[in-house]
Amino acid sequence: MPESQRLFFALSLPARLQRQLVSWRAQAFEEHTGRPVAGASLHMTLAFLADVSPEKQQALMTLAGRIRQPRFTLRLDDAGHWPRPGVVWLGTRQPPRGLIQLADLLRAQAARNGCHQSNAPFHPHITLYRQATRPVALPPPGFCWTTDVQEFTLFASEFSRGRTRYQALHSWPLV
Ligand code: 3AM
């Protein structure tokens, strides 16, 4: 019998931007800031679904395929540290309306299909480091990375041999 998978909807980043962020991160943050997220795993989570059965996954994918939301440009010009989860993140000072609408839609569809959604407000971010539990020196303002977002993706999160890997299952275009 096929098993449940740990799923989430997210924005993937172009490979070039992933490389640029990895190299910027290395010089913008101190060594030992935390455990850096691998370049290929950098993403912006839109909706976390947790463990999803194959039937529910199919239903959520059908709904995702009906979404007609506009493309948008993301300016990555903000950074912060959440000490409790130990996350250092890259974000945006002004989340585009298209980003918020897309995340709201995906989270609402997930909730209607029994995927519990946190009450915490959506704070769009790209996790740069995990296990960052000690105070972190953040880079001064002035950095800005820009990317045109043309699609969103369903990912599976797989944990094996002490490592989490994200596998892109399917992407849908924005219009
Ligand atoms: O990389 P970020 O932090 O954006 O934090 C987890 C990660 O997002 C988040 O889902 C993404 C893929 O693992 N996540 C994991 N468990 C979660 C939970 N219980 C969660 N988000 C909300 N609730």
mmCIF file with all atom_site columns, N, CA, C and O in Angstrom, residues 61-95:
data_model
loop_
_atom_site.group_PDB
_atom_site.id
_atom_site.type_symbol
_atom_site.label_atom_id
_atom_site.label_alt_id
_atom_site.label_comp_id
_atom_site.label_asym_id
_atom_site.label_entity_id
_atom_site.label_seq_id
_atom_site.pdbx_PDB_ins_code
_atom_site.Cartn_x
_atom_site.Cartn_y
_atom_site.Cartn_z
_atom_site.occupancy
_atom_site.B_iso_or_equiv
_atom_site.pdbx_formal_charge
_atom_site.auth_seq_id
_atom_site.auth_comp_id
_atom_site.auth_asym_id
_atom_site.auth_atom_id
_atom_site.pdbx_PDB_model_num
ATOM 1   N N  . MET A 1 61 ? -3.500 18.121 -5.191  1.00 0.00 ? 61 MET A N  1
ATOM 2   C CA . MET A 1 61 ? -2.857 18.429 -6.474  1.00 0.00 ? 61 MET A CA 1
ATOM 3   C C  . MET A 1 61 ? -3.903 18.880 -7.503  1.00 0.00 ? 61 MET A C  1
ATOM 4   O O  . MET A 1 61 ? -3.648 19.778 -8.309  1.00 0.00 ? 61 MET A O  1
ATOM 5   N N  . THR A 1 62 ? -5.072 18.270 -7.469  1.00 0.00 ? 62 THR A N  1
ATOM 6   C CA . THR A 1 62 ? -6.130 18.688 -8.398  1.00 0.00 ? 62 THR A CA 1
ATOM 7   C C  . THR A 1 62 ? -6.519 20.141 -8.116  1.00 0.00 ? 62 THR A C  1
ATOM 8   O O  . THR A 1 62 ? -6.646 20.962 -9.036  1.00 0.00 ? 62 THR A O  1
ATOM 9   N N  . LEU A 1 63 ? -6.669 20.462 -6.826  1.00 0.00 ? 63 LEU A N  1
ATOM 10  C CA . LEU A 1 63 ? -7.024 21.838 -6.460  1.00 0.00 ? 63 LEU A CA 1
ATOM 11  C C  . LEU A 1 63 ? -5.904 22.807 -6.860  1.00 0.00 ? 63 LEU A C  1
ATOM 12  O O  . LEU A 1 63 ? -6.166 23.895 -7.374  1.00 0.00 ? 63 LEU A O  1
ATOM 13  N N  . ALA A 1 64 ? -4.666 22.402 -6.642  1.00 0.00 ? 64 ALA A N  1
ATOM 14  C CA . ALA A 1 64 ? -3.531 23.275 -6.997  1.00 0.00 ? 64 ALA A CA 1
ATOM 15  C C  . ALA A 1 64 ? -3.540 23.553 -8.502  1.00 0.00 ? 64 ALA A C  1
ATOM 16  O O  . ALA A 1 64 ? -3.222 24.661 -8.942  1.00 0.00 ? 64 ALA A O  1
ATOM 17  N N  . GLY A 1 65 ? -3.915 22.546 -9.272  1.00 0.00 ? 65 GLY A N  1
ATOM 18  C CA . GLY A 1 65 ? -3.939 22.709 -10.731 1.00 0.00 ? 65 GLY A CA 1
ATOM 19  C C  . GLY A 1 65 ? -5.005 23.671 -11.216 1.00 0.00 ? 65 GLY A C  1
ATOM 20  O O  . GLY A 1 65 ? -4.959 24.128 -12.361 1.00 0.00 ? 65 GLY A O  1
ATOM 21  N N  . ARG A 1 66 ? -5.961 23.998 -10.354 1.00 0.00 ? 66 ARG A N  1
ATOM 22  C CA . ARG A 1 66 ? -7.025 24.938 -10.750 1.00 0.00 ? 66 ARG A CA 1
ATOM 23  C C  . ARG A 1 66 ? -6.690 26.374 -10.367 1.00 0.00 ? 66 ARG A C  1
ATOM 24  O O  . ARG A 1 66 ? -7.440 27.292 -10.668 1.00 0.00 ? 66 ARG A O  1
ATOM 25  N N  . ILE A 1 67 ? -5.585 26.552 -9.668  1.00 0.00 ? 67 ILE A N  1
ATOM 26  C CA . ILE A 1 67 ? -5.238 27.900 -9.212  1.00 0.00 ? 67 ILE A CA 1
ATOM 27  C C  . ILE A 1 67 ? -4.805 28.760 -10.388 1.00 0.00 ? 67 ILE A C  1
ATOM 28  O O  . ILE A 1 67 ? -4.002 28.332 -11.223 1.00 0.00 ? 67 ILE A O  1
ATOM 29  N N  . ARG A 1 68 ? -5.391 29.951 -10.478 1.00 0.00 ? 68 ARG A N  1
ATOM 30  C CA . ARG A 1 68 ? -4.985 30.942 -11.488 1.00 0.00 ? 68 ARG A CA 1
ATOM 31  C C  . ARG A 1 68 ? -4.579 32.199 -10.740 1.00 0.00 ? 68 ARG A C  1
ATOM 32  O O  . ARG A 1 68 ? -5.424 33.001 -10.382 1.00 0.00 ? 68 ARG A O  1
ATOM 33  N N  . GLN A 1 69 ? -3.297 32.301 -10.464 1.00 0.00 ? 69 GLN A N  1
ATOM 34  C CA . GLN A 1 69 ? -2.798 33.453 -9.715  1.00 0.00 ? 69 GLN A CA 1
ATOM 35  C C  . GLN A 1 69 ? -1.691 34.110 -10.527 1.00 0.00 ? 69 GLN A C  1
ATOM 36  O O  . GLN A 1 69 ? -0.972 33.425 -11.258 1.00 0.00 ? 69 GLN A O  1
ATOM 37  N N  . PRO A 1 70 ? -1.553 35.439 -10.363 1.00 0.00 ? 70 PRO A N  1
ATOM 38  C CA . PRO A 1 70 ? -0.556 36.135 -11.188 1.00 0.00 ? 70 PRO A CA 1
ATOM 39  C C  . PRO A 1 70 ? 0.884  35.895 -10.743 1.00 0.00 ? 70 PRO A C  1
ATOM 40  O O  . PRO A 1 70 ? 1.151  35.622 -9.580  1.00 0.00 ? 70 PRO A O  1
ATOM 41  N N  . ARG A 1 71 ? 1.782  36.000 -11.710 1.00 0.00 ? 71 ARG A N  1
ATOM 42  C CA . ARG A 1 71 ? 3.220  35.995 -11.408 1.00 0.00 ? 71 ARG A CA 1
ATOM 43  C C  . ARG A 1 71 ? 3.558  37.242 -10.588 1.00 0.00 ? 71 ARG A C  1
ATOM 44  O O  . ARG A 1 71 ? 2.823  38.233 -10.625 1.00 0.00 ? 71 ARG A O  1
ATOM 45  N N  . PHE A 1 72 ? 4.688  37.204 -9.915  1.00 0.00 ? 72 PHE A N  1
ATOM 46  C CA . PHE A 1 72 ? 5.102  38.388 -9.156  1.00 0.00 ? 72 PHE A CA 1
ATOM 47  C C  . PHE A 1 72 ? 6.625  38.387 -9.028  1.00 0.00 ? 72 PHE A C  1
ATOM 48  O O  . PHE A 1 72 ? 7.278  37.361 -9.268  1.00 0.00 ? 72 PHE A O  1
ATOM 49  N N  . THR A 1 73 ? 7.133  39.542 -8.668  1.00 0.00 ? 73 THR A N  1
ATOM 50  C CA . THR A 1 73 ? 8.579  39.678 -8.434  1.00 0.00 ? 73 THR A CA 1
ATOM 51  C C  . THR A 1 73 ? 8.821  39.722 -6.936  1.00 0.00 ? 73 THR A C  1
ATOM 52  O O  . THR A 1 73 ? 8.138  40.447 -6.211  1.00 0.00 ? 73 THR A O  1
ATOM 53  N N  . LEU A 1 74 ? 9.778  38.940 -6.511  1.00 0.00 ? 74 LEU A N  1
ATOM 54  C CA . LEU A 1 74 ? 10.101 38.859 -5.090  1.00 0.00 ? 74 LEU A CA 1
ATOM 55  C C  . LEU A 1 74 ? 11.425 39.589 -4.863  1.00 0.00 ? 74 LEU A C  1
ATOM 56  O O  . LEU A 1 74 ? 12.409 39.307 -5.540  1.00 0.00 ? 74 LEU A O  1
ATOM 57  N N  . ARG A 1 75 ? 11.391 40.536 -3.930  1.00 0.00 ? 75 ARG A N  1
ATOM 58  C CA . ARG A 1 75 ? 12.629 41.234 -3.545  1.00 0.00 ? 75 ARG A CA 1
ATOM 59  C C  . ARG A 1 75 ? 13.071 40.703 -2.183  1.00 0.00 ? 75 ARG A C  1
ATOM 60  O O  . ARG A 1 75 ? 12.338 40.869 -1.201  1.00 0.00 ? 75 ARG A O  1
ATOM 61  N N  . LEU A 1 76 ? 14.196 40.060 -2.169  1.00 0.00 ? 76 LEU A N  1
ATOM 62  C CA . LEU A 1 76 ? 14.698 39.480 -0.916  1.00 0.00 ? 76 LEU A CA 1
ATOM 63  C C  . LEU A 1 76 ? 15.650 40.487 -0.288  1.00 0.00 ? 76 LEU A C  1
ATOM 64  O O  . LEU A 1 76 ? 16.825 40.580 -0.656  1.00 0.00 ? 76 LEU A O  1
ATOM 65  N N  . ASP A 1 77 ? 15.118 41.302 0.630   1.00 0.00 ? 77 ASP A N  1
ATOM 66  C CA . ASP A 1 77 ? 15.874 42.440 1.147   1.00 0.00 ? 77 ASP A CA 1
ATOM 67  C C  . ASP A 1 77 ? 15.786 42.532 2.669   1.00 0.00 ? 77 ASP A C  1
ATOM 68  O O  . ASP A 1 77 ? 15.964 43.592 3.245   1.00 0.00 ? 77 ASP A O  1
ATOM 69  N N  . ASP A 1 78 ? 15.458 41.424 3.321   1.00 0.00 ? 78 ASP A N  1
ATOM 70  C CA . ASP A 1 78 ? 15.299 41.445 4.775   1.00 0.00 ? 78 ASP A CA 1
ATOM 71  C C  . ASP A 1 78 ? 15.884 40.147 5.342   1.00 0.00 ? 78 ASP A C  1
ATOM 72  O O  . ASP A 1 78 ? 15.867 39.119 4.660   1.00 0.00 ? 78 ASP A O  1
ATOM 73  N N  . ALA A 1 79 ? 16.382 40.216 6.545   1.00 0.00 ? 79 ALA A N  1
ATOM 74  C CA . ALA A 1 79 ? 16.920 39.006 7.187   1.00 0.00 ? 79 ALA A CA 1
ATOM 75  C C  . ALA A 1 79 ? 16.585 39.067 8.664   1.00 0.00 ? 79 ALA A C  1
ATOM 76  O O  . ALA A 1 79 ? 16.394 40.149 9.232   1.00 0.00 ? 79 ALA A O  1
ATOM 77  N N  . GLY A 1 80 ? 16.484 37.924 9.275   1.00 0.00 ? 80 GLY A N  1
ATOM 78  C CA . GLY A 1 80 ? 16.161 37.904 10.694  1.00 0.00 ? 80 GLY A CA 1
ATOM 79  C C  . GLY A 1 80 ? 16.544 36.582 11.318  1.00 0.00 ? 80 GLY A C  1
ATOM 80  O O  . GLY A 1 80 ? 16.993 35.651 10.646  1.00 0.00 ? 80 GLY A O  1
ATOM 81  N N  . HIS A 1 81 ? 16.345 36.538 12.651  1.00 0.00 ? 81 HIS A N  1
ATOM 82  C CA . HIS A 1 81 ? 16.720 35.349 13.426  1.00 0.00 ? 81 HIS A CA 1
ATOM 83  C C  . HIS A 1 81 ? 15.575 35.022 14.379  1.00 0.00 ? 81 HIS A C  1
ATOM 84  O O  . HIS A 1 81 ? 15.110 35.896 15.111  1.00 0.00 ? 81 HIS A O  1
ATOM 85  N N  . TRP A 1 82 ? 15.094 33.777 14.308  1.00 0.00 ? 82 TRP A N  1
ATOM 86  C CA . TRP A 1 82 ? 14.127 33.286 15.292  1.00 0.00 ? 82 TRP A CA 1
ATOM 87  C C  . TRP A 1 82 ? 14.885 32.323 16.191  1.00 0.00 ? 82 TRP A C  1
ATOM 88  O O  . TRP A 1 82 ? 15.156 31.168 15.816  1.00 0.00 ? 82 TRP A O  1
ATOM 89  N N  . PRO A 1 83 ? 15.250 32.785 17.399  1.00 0.00 ? 83 PRO A N  1
ATOM 90  C CA . PRO A 1 83 ? 16.113 31.957 18.250  1.00 0.00 ? 83 PRO A CA 1
ATOM 91  C C  . PRO A 1 83 ? 15.452 30.654 18.686  1.00 0.00 ? 83 PRO A C  1
ATOM 92  O O  . PRO A 1 83 ? 16.139 29.631 18.828  1.00 0.00 ? 83 PRO A O  1
ATOM 93  N N  . ARG A 1 84 ? 14.134 30.689 18.923  1.00 0.00 ? 84 ARG A N  1
ATOM 94  C CA . ARG A 1 84 ? 13.504 29.464 19.478  1.00 0.00 ? 84 ARG A CA 1
ATOM 95  C C  . ARG A 1 84 ? 13.565 28.278 18.530  1.00 0.00 ? 84 ARG A C  1
ATOM 96  O O  . ARG A 1 84 ? 14.050 27.209 18.895  1.00 0.00 ? 84 ARG A O  1
ATOM 97  N N  . PRO A 1 85 ? 13.102 28.447 17.262  1.00 0.00 ? 85 PRO A N  1
ATOM 98  C CA . PRO A 1 85 ? 13.309 27.327 16.332  1.00 0.00 ? 85 PRO A CA 1
ATOM 99  C C  . PRO A 1 85 ? 14.744 27.277 15.801  1.00 0.00 ? 85 PRO A C  1
ATOM 100 O O  . PRO A 1 85 ? 15.112 26.330 15.097  1.00 0.00 ? 85 PRO A O  1
ATOM 101 N N  . GLY A 1 86 ? 15.544 28.309 16.109  1.00 0.00 ? 86 GLY A N  1
ATOM 102 C CA . GLY A 1 86 ? 16.932 28.310 15.655  1.00 0.00 ? 86 GLY A CA 1
ATOM 103 C C  . GLY A 1 86 ? 17.063 28.538 14.162  1.00 0.00 ? 86 GLY A C  1
ATOM 104 O O  . GLY A 1 86 ? 17.917 27.940 13.505  1.00 0.00 ? 86 GLY A O  1
ATOM 105 N N  . VAL A 1 87 ? 16.224 29.453 13.646  1.00 0.00 ? 87 VAL A N  1
ATOM 106 C CA . VAL A 1 87 ? 16.191 29.700 12.202  1.00 0.00 ? 87 VAL A CA 1
ATOM 107 C C  . VAL A 1 87 ? 16.716 31.103 11.886  1.00 0.00 ? 87 VAL A C  1
ATOM 108 O O  . VAL A 1 87 ? 16.300 32.084 12.513  1.00 0.00 ? 87 VAL A O  1
ATOM 109 N N  . VAL A 1 88 ? 17.648 31.168 10.943  1.00 0.00 ? 88 VAL A N  1
ATOM 110 C CA . VAL A 1 88 ? 18.063 32.456 10.366  1.00 0.00 ? 88 VAL A CA 1
ATOM 111 C C  . VAL A 1 88 ? 17.480 32.507 8.967   1.00 0.00 ? 88 VAL A C  1
ATOM 112 O O  . VAL A 1 88 ? 17.616 31.549 8.202   1.00 0.00 ? 88 VAL A O  1
ATOM 113 N N  . TRP A 1 89 ? 16.790 33.603 8.660   1.00 0.00 ? 89 TRP A N  1
ATOM 114 C CA . TRP A 1 89 ? 16.021 33.639 7.415   1.00 0.00 ? 89 TRP A CA 1
ATOM 115 C C  . TRP A 1 89 ? 16.317 34.875 6.582   1.00 0.00 ? 89 TRP A C  1
ATOM 116 O O  . TRP A 1 89 ? 16.771 35.902 7.070   1.00 0.00 ? 89 TRP A O  1
ATOM 117 N N  . LEU A 1 90 ? 15.981 34.700 5.303   1.00 0.00 ? 90 LEU A N  1
ATOM 118 C CA . LEU A 1 90 ? 16.017 35.785 4.323   1.00 0.00 ? 90 LEU A CA 1
ATOM 119 C C  . LEU A 1 90 ? 14.564 36.001 3.908   1.00 0.00 ? 90 LEU A C  1
ATOM 120 O O  . LEU A 1 90 ? 13.839 35.032 3.637   1.00 0.00 ? 90 LEU A O  1
ATOM 121 N N  . GLY A 1 91 ? 14.142 37.264 3.892   1.00 0.00 ? 91 GLY A N  1
ATOM 122 C CA . GLY A 1 91 ? 12.735 37.532 3.574   1.00 0.00 ? 91 GLY A CA 1
ATOM 123 C C  . GLY A 1 91 ? 12.584 38.812 2.790   1.00 0.00 ? 91 GLY A C  1
ATOM 124 O O  . GLY A 1 91 ? 13.535 39.290 2.163   1.00 0.00 ? 91 GLY A O  1
ATOM 125 N N  . THR A 1 92 ? 11.380 39.344 2.840   1.00 0.00 ? 92 THR A N  1
ATOM 126 C CA . THR A 1 92 ? 11.084 40.518 2.039   1.00 0.00 ? 92 THR A CA 1
ATOM 127 C C  . THR A 1 92 ? 10.364 41.560 2.895   1.00 0.00 ? 92 THR A C  1
ATOM 128 O O  . THR A 1 92 ? 9.454  41.219 3.653   1.00 0.00 ? 92 THR A O  1
ATOM 129 N N  . ARG A 1 93 ? 10.792 42.811 2.776   1.00 0.00 ? 93 ARG A N  1
ATOM 130 C CA . ARG A 1 93 ? 10.164 43.872 3.571   1.00 0.00 ? 93 ARG A CA 1
ATOM 131 C C  . ARG A 1 93 ? 8.738  44.127 3.115   1.00 0.00 ? 93 ARG A C  1
ATOM 132 O O  . ARG A 1 93 ? 7.896  44.528 3.910   1.00 0.00 ? 93 ARG A O  1
ATOM 133 N N  . GLN A 1 94 ? 8.486  43.943 1.830   1.00 0.00 ? 94 GLN A N  1
ATOM 134 C CA . GLN A 1 94 ? 7.142  44.201 1.291   1.00 0.00 ? 94 GLN A CA 1
ATOM 135 C C  . GLN A 1 94 ? 6.682  42.982 0.505   1.00 0.00 ? 94 GLN A C  1
ATOM 136 O O  . GLN A 1 94 ? 6.888  42.926 -0.720  1.00 0.00 ? 94 GLN A O  1
ATOM 137 N N  . PRO A 1 95 ? 6.037  42.015 1.170   1.00 0.00 ? 95 PRO A N  1
ATOM 138 C CA . PRO A 1 95 ? 5.591  40.829 0.434   1.00 0.00 ? 95 PRO A CA 1
ATOM 139 C C  . PRO A 1 95 ? 4.620  41.224 -0.670  1.00 0.00 ? 95 PRO A C  1
ATOM 140 O O  . PRO A 1 95 ? 3.664  41.954 -0.418  1.00 0.00 ? 95 PRO A O  1
#
